[in-house]
Short mmCIF file of C-alpha atoms in Angstrom, two decimals:
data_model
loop_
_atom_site.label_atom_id
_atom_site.label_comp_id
_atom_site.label_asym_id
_atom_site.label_seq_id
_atom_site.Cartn_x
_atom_site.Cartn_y
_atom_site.Cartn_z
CA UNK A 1 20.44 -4.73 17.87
CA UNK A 2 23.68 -5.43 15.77
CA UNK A 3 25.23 -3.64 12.91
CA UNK A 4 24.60 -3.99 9.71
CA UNK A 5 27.35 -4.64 6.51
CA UNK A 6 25.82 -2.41 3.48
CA UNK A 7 27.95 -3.03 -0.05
CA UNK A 8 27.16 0.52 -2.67
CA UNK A 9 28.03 0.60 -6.11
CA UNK A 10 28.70 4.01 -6.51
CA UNK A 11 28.81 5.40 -10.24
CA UNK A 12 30.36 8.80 -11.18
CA UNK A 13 28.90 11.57 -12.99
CA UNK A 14 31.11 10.75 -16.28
CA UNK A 15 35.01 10.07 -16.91
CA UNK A 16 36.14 13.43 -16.01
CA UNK A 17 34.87 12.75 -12.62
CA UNK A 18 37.87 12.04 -9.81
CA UNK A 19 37.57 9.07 -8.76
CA UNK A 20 39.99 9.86 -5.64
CA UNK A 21 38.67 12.87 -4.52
CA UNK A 22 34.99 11.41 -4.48
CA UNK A 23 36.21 8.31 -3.14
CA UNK A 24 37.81 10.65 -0.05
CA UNK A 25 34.41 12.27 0.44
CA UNK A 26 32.59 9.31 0.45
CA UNK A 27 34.51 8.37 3.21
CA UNK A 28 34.22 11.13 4.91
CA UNK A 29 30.35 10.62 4.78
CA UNK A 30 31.06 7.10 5.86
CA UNK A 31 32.48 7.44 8.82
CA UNK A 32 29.92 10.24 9.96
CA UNK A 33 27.32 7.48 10.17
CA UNK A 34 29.62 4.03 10.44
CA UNK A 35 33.12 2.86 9.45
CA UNK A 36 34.78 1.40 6.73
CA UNK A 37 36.09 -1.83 7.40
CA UNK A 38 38.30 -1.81 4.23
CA UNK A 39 39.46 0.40 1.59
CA UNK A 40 37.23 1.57 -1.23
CA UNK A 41 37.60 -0.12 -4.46
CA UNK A 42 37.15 0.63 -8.04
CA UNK A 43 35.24 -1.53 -10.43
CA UNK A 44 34.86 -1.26 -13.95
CA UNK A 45 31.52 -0.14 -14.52
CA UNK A 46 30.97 0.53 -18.83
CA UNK A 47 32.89 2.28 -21.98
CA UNK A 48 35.66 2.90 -19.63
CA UNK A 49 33.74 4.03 -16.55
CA UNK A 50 34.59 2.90 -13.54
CA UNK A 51 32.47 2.66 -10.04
CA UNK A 52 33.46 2.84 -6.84
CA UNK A 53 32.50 -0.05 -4.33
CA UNK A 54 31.80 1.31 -0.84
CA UNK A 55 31.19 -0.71 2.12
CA UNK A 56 30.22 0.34 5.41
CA UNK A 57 29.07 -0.94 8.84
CA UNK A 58 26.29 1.11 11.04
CA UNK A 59 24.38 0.09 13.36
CA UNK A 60 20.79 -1.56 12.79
CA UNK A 61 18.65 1.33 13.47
CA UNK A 62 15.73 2.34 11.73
CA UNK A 63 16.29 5.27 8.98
CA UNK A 64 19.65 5.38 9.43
CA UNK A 65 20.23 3.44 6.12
CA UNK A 66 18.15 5.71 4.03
CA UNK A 67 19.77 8.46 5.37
CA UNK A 68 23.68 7.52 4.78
CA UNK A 69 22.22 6.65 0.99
CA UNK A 70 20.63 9.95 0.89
CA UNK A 71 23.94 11.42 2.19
CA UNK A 72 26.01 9.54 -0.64
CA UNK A 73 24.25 10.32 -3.19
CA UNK A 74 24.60 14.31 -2.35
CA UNK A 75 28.67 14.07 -2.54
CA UNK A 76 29.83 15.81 -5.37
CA UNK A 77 30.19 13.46 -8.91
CA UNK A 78 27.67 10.74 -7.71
CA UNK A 79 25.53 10.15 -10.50
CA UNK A 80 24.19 7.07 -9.17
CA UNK A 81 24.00 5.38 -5.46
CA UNK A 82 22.89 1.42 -5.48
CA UNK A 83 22.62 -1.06 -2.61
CA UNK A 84 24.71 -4.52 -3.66
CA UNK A 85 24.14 -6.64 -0.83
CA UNK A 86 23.68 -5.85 3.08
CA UNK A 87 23.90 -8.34 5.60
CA UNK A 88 23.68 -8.18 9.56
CA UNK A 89 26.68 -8.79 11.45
#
């Protein structure tokens, strides 16, 4: 088995939502099942929104993805968690 490269659009609850301070937690959950193999960036989402573009490399075991989404989508200010692209590596 070999590790998997997940890409998350991650949208925030609405504009009043920091961006930083979720970004920080969404690291934190990051790293509790994988690492970050770059920095989070922001990506303009709609009517001045922005998202947050996670990505994150775990390894290829079964459940483990549904459980980091589960996981990011319970931080604080995530309105919405979805899977871009994933890819083994």
């Amino acid at each position: 088995m070999g590790d998997v490269l997940i890409f998350f659009q991650v949208a925030p609850e609405g504009l009043e939502t920091d961006l930083k301070k979720m970004g920080a937690e969404l690291a934190l959950v990051a790293t509790k099942h994988g690492r970050l193999p770059g920095p989070i960036e922001q990506k303009p989402l709609a009517f001045g929104l922005e998202a947050l573009i996670v990505k994150i490399i775990i390894p290829d075991k079964e459940g483990l993805m549904d459980k980091l989404e589960a996981d990011l989508r319970a931080v604080p200010g995530v309105s919405n968690v979805e899977t871009l692209d994933m890819s083994l590596i």
